[in-house]
PDB file of C-alpha atoms and ligand atoms in Angstrom:
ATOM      1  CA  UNK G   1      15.299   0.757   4.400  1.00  0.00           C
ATOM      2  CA  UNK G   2      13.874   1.700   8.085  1.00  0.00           C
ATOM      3  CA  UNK G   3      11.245  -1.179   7.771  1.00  0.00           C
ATOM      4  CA  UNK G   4      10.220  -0.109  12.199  1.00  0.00           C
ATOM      5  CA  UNK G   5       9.882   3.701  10.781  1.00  0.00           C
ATOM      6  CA  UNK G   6       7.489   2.386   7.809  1.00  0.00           C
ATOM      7  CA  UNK G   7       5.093   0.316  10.091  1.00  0.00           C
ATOM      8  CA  UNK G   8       4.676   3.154  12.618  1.00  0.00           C
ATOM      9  CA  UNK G   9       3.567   5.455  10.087  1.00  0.00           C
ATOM     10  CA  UNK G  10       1.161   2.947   8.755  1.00  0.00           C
ATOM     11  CA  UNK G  11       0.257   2.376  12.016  1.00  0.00           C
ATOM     12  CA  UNK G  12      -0.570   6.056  12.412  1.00  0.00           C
ATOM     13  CA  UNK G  13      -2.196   6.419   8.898  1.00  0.00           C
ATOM     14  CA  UNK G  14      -4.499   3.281  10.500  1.00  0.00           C
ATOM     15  CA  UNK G  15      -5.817   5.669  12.972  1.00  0.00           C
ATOM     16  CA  UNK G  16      -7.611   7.704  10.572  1.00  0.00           C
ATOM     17  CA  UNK G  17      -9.415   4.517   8.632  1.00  0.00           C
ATOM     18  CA  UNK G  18     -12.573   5.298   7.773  1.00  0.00           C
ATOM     19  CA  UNK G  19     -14.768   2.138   7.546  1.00  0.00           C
ATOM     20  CA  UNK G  20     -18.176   1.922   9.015  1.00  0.00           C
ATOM     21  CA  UNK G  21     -19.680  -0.586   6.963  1.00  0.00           C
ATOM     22  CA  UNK G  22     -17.460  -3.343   6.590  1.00  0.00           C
ATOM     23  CA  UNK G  23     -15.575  -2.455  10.031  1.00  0.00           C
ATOM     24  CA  UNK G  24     -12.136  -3.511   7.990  1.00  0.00           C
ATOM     25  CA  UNK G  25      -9.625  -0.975   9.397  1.00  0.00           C
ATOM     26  CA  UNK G  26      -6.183  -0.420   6.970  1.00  0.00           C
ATOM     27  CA  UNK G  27      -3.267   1.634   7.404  1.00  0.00           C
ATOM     28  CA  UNK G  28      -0.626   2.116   4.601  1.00  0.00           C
ATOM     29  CA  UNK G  29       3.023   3.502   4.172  1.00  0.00           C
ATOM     30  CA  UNK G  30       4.286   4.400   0.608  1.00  0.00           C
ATOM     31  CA  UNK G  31       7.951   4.676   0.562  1.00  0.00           C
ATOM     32  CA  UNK G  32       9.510   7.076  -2.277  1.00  0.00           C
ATOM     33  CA  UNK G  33      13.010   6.532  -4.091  1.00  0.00           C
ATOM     34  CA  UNK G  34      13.482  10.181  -2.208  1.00  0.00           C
ATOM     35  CA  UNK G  35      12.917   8.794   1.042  1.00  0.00           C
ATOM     36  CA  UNK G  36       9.355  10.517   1.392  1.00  0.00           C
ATOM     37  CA  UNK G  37       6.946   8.674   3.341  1.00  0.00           C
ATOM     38  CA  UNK G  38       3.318   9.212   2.091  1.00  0.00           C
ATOM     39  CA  UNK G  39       0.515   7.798   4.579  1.00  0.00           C
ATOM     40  CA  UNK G  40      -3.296   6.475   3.114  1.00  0.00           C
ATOM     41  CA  UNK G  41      -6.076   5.060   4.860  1.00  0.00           C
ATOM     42  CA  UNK G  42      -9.258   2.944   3.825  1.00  0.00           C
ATOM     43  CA  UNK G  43     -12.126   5.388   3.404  1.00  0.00           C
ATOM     44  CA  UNK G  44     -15.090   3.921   2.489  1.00  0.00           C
ATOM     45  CA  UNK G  45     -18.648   5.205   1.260  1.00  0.00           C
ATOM     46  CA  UNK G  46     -22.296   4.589   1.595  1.00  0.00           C
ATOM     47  CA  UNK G  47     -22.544   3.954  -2.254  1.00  0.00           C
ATOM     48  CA  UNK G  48     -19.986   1.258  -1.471  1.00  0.00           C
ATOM     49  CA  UNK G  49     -18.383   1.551  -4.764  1.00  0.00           C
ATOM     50  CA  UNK G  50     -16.494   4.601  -4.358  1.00  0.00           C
ATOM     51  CA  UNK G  51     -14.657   2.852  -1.362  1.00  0.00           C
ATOM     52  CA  UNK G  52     -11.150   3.701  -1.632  1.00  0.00           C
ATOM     53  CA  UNK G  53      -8.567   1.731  -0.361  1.00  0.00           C
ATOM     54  CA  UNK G  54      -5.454   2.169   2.015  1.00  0.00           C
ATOM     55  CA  UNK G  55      -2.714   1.593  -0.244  1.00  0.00           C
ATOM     56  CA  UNK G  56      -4.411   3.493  -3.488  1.00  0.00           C
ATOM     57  CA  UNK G  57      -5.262   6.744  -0.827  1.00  0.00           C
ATOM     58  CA  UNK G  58      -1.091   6.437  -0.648  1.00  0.00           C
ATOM     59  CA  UNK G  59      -0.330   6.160  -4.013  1.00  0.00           C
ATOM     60  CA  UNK G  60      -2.812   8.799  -5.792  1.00  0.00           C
ATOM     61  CA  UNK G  61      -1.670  11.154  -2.951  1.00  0.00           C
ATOM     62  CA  UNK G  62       2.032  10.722  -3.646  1.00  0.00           C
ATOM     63  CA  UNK G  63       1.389  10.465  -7.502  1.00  0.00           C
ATOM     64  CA  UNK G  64      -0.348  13.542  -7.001  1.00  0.00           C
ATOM     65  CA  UNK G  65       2.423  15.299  -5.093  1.00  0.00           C
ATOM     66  CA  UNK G  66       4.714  14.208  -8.384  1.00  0.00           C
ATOM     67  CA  UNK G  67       6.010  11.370  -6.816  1.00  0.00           C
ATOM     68  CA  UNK G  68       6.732   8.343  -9.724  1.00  0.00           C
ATOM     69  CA  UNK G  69       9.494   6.268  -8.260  1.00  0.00           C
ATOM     70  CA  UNK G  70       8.827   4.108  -5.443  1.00  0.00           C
ATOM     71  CA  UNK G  71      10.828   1.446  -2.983  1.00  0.00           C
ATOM     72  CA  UNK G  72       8.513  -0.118  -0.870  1.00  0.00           C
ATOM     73  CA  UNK G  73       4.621  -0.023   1.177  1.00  0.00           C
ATOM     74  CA  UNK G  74       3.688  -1.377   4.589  1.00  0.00           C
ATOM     75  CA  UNK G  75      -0.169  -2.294   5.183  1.00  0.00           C
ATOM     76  CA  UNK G  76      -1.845  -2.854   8.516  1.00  0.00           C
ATOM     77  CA  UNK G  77      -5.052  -3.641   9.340  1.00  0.00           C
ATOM     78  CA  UNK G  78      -7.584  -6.398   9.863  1.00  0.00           C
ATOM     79  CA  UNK G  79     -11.029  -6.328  11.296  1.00  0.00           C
ATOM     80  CA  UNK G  80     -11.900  -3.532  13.979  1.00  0.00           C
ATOM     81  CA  UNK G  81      -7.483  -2.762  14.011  1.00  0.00           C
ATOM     82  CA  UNK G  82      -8.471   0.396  14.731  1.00  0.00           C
ATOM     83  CA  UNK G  83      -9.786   0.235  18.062  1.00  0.00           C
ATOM     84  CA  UNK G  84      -6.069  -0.799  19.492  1.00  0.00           C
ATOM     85  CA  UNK G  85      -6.296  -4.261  20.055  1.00  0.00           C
ATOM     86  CA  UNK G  86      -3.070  -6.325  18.368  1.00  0.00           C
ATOM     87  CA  UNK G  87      -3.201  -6.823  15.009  1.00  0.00           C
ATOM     88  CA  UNK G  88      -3.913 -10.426  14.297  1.00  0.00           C
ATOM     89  CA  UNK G  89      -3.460 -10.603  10.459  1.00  0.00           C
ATOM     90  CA  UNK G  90      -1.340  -9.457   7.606  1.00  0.00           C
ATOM     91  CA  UNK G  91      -3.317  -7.566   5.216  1.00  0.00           C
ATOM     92  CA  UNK G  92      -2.674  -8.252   1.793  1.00  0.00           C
ATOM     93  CA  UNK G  93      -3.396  -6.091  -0.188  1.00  0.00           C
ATOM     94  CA  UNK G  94      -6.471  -6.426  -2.899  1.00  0.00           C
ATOM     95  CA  UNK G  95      -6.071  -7.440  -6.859  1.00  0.00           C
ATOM     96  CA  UNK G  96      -7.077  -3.983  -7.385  1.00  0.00           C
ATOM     97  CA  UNK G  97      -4.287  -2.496  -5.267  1.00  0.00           C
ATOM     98  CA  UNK G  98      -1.659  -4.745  -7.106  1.00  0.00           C
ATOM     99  CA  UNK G  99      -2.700  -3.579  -9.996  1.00  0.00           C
ATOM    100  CA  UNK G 100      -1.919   0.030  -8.867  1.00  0.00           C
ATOM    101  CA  UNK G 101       1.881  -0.920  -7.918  1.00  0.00           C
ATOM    102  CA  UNK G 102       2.204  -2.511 -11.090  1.00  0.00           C
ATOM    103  CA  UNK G 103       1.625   1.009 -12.645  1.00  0.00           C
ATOM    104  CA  UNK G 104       4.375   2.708 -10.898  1.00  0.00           C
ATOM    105  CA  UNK G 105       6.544   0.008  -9.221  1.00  0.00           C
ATOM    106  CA  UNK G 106       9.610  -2.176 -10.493  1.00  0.00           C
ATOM    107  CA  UNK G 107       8.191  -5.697  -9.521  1.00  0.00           C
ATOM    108  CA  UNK G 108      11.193  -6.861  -8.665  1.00  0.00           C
ATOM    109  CA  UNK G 109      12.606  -4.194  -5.942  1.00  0.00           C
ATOM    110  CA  UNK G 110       9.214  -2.782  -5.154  1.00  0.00           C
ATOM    111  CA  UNK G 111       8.700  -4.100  -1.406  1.00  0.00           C
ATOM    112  CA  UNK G 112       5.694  -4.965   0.041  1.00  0.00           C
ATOM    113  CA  UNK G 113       5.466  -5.454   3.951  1.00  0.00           C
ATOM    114  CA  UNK G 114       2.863  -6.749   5.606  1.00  0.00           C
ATOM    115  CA  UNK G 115       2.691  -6.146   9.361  1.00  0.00           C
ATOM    116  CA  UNK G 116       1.757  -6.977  12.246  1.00  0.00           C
ATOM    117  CA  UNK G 117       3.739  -4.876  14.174  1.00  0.00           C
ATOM    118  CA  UNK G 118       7.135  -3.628  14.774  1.00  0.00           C
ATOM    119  CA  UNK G 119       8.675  -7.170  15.454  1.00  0.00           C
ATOM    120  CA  UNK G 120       6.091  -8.951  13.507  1.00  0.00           C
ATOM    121  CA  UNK G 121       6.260  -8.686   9.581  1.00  0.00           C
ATOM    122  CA  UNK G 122       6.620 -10.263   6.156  1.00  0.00           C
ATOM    123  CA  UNK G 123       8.511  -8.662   3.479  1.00  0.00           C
ATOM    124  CA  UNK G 124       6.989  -9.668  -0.509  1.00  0.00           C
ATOM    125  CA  UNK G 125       8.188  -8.714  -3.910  1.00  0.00           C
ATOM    126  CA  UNK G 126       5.189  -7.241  -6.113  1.00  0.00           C
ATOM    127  CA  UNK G 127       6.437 -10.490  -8.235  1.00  0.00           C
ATOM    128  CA  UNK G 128       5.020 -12.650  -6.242  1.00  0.00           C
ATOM    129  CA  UNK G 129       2.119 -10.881  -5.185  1.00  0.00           C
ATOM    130  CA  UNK G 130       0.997 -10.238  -9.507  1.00  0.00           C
ATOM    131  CA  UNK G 131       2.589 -13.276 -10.832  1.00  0.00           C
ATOM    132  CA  UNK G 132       2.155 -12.956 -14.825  1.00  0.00           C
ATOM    133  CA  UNK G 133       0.908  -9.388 -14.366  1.00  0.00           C
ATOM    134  CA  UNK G 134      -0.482  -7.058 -16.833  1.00  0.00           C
ATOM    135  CA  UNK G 135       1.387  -4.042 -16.899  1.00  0.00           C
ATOM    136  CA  UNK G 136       2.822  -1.055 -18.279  1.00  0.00           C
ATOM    137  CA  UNK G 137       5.573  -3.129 -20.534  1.00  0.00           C
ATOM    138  CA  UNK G 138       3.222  -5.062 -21.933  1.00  0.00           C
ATOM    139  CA  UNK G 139       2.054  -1.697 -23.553  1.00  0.00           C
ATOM    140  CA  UNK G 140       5.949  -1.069 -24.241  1.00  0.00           C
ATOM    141  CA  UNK G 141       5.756   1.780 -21.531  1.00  0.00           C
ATOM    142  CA  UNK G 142       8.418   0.436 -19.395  1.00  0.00           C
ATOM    143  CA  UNK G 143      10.626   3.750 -19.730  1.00  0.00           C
ATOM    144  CA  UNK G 144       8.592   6.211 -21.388  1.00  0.00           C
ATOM    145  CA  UNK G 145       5.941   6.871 -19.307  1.00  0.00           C
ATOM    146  CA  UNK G 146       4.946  10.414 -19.568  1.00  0.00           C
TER     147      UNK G 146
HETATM  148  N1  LIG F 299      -9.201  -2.593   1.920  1.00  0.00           N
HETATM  149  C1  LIG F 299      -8.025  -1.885   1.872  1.00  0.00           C
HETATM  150  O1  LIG F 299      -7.936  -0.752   2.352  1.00  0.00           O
HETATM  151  N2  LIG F 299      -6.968  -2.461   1.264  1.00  0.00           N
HETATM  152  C2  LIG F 299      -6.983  -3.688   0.678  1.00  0.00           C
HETATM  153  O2  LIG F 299      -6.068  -4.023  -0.060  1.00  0.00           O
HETATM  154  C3  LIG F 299      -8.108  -4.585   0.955  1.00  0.00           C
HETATM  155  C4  LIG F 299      -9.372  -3.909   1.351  1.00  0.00           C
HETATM  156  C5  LIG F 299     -10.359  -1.974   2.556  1.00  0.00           C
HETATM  157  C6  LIG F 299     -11.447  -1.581   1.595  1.00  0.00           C
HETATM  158  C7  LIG F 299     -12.657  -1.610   2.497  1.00  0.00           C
HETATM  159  O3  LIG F 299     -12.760  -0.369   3.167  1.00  0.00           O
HETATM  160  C8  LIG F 299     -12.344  -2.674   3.528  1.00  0.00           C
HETATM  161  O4  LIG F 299     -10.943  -2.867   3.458  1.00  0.00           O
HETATM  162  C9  LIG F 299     -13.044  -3.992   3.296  1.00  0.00           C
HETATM  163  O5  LIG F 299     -12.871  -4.438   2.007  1.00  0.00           O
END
C-alpha cells in the first residue's frame, strides 16, 4: 500500500472542506481492494444536523460507485487545516464514522491512517478503533451481504 499517495489525496480532498461553523477542516482517502482511490470532505450545514463527515462523503461516494471491498482510509484535518498551516493533530475519526467502516470493512485488515503529513502518520486497525463493535456479523451478514 502507497501510504505517501493516500495522504496527498486526502490532503487534496482537505482543500475542498466545507466547514464554516465549527471551522474543523477534514480531508479523507478511501482505498478500494481495486486500487481506486475515492476522496470525501467534511461538508457541513446550517441545520447542523445534516453535517456530513469526511470519511462517510468517501464511503457513500465509493459505495455509490459499487465499490464494497475496501483496504484502508487516511484522514487529515484539525482546526482551520485548511488554510495551509501544518497539521498539528491526527484526526480520528468520529463513533459515527467507525460505525460506517464496520459496515463495509474487515476489522482486522481494514487500515486506518491518521496523518499528519507525508512523514508524519499513525497506522490503526478498525479493531482497535470499535473494540467490541456492533456489526454486520452480529446480524449473521458477514458474507451475504446483498
Ligand atoms: N468531522 C469529520 O469530518 N470527521 C470526523 O470523524 C470528525 C468530525 C467533521 C464534522 C464537522 O464538520 C467538523 O468535523 C466538526 O465536528
Amino acid at each position: 500500500m502507497d501510504v505517501e499517495m493516500l495522504i496527498r489525496e486526502a490532503m487534496e480532498a482537505l482543500k475542498n472542506s466545507y466547514a464554516p461553523y465549527s471551522g474543523y477542516n477534514v480531508g479523507a482517502a478511501l482505498l478500494t481492494e481495486r486500487g481506486r482511490v475515492f476522496r470525501g470532505c467534511n461538508i457541513e450545514n446550517a441545520a447542523f444536523s445534516p453535517t456530513n463527515c469526511a470519511e462517510r462523503t468517501a464511503f457513500f461516494k465509493a459505495v455509490s460507485e459499487g465499490e464494497r471491498h475496501f483496504k484502508a482510509i487516511c484522514i487529515v484535518g484539525g482546526k482551520n487545516a485548511k488554510n495551509g498551516a501544518p497539521i498539528t493533530d491526527f484526526a480520528a475519526p468520529c463513533g459515527v464514522c467507525r460505525q460506517v467502516m464496520l459496515e463495509f470493512c474487515d476489522p482486522d485488515t481494514f487500515r486506518i491512517i491518521l496523518a499528519k503529513n507525508e512523514d508524519l502518520y499513525e497506522i490503526h486497525t478498525l479493531r482497535k478503533l470499535i473494540p467490541r463493535g456492533f456489526g454486520p456479523s452480529n446480524l449473521g451478514h458477514a458474507d451475504k451481504k446483498q
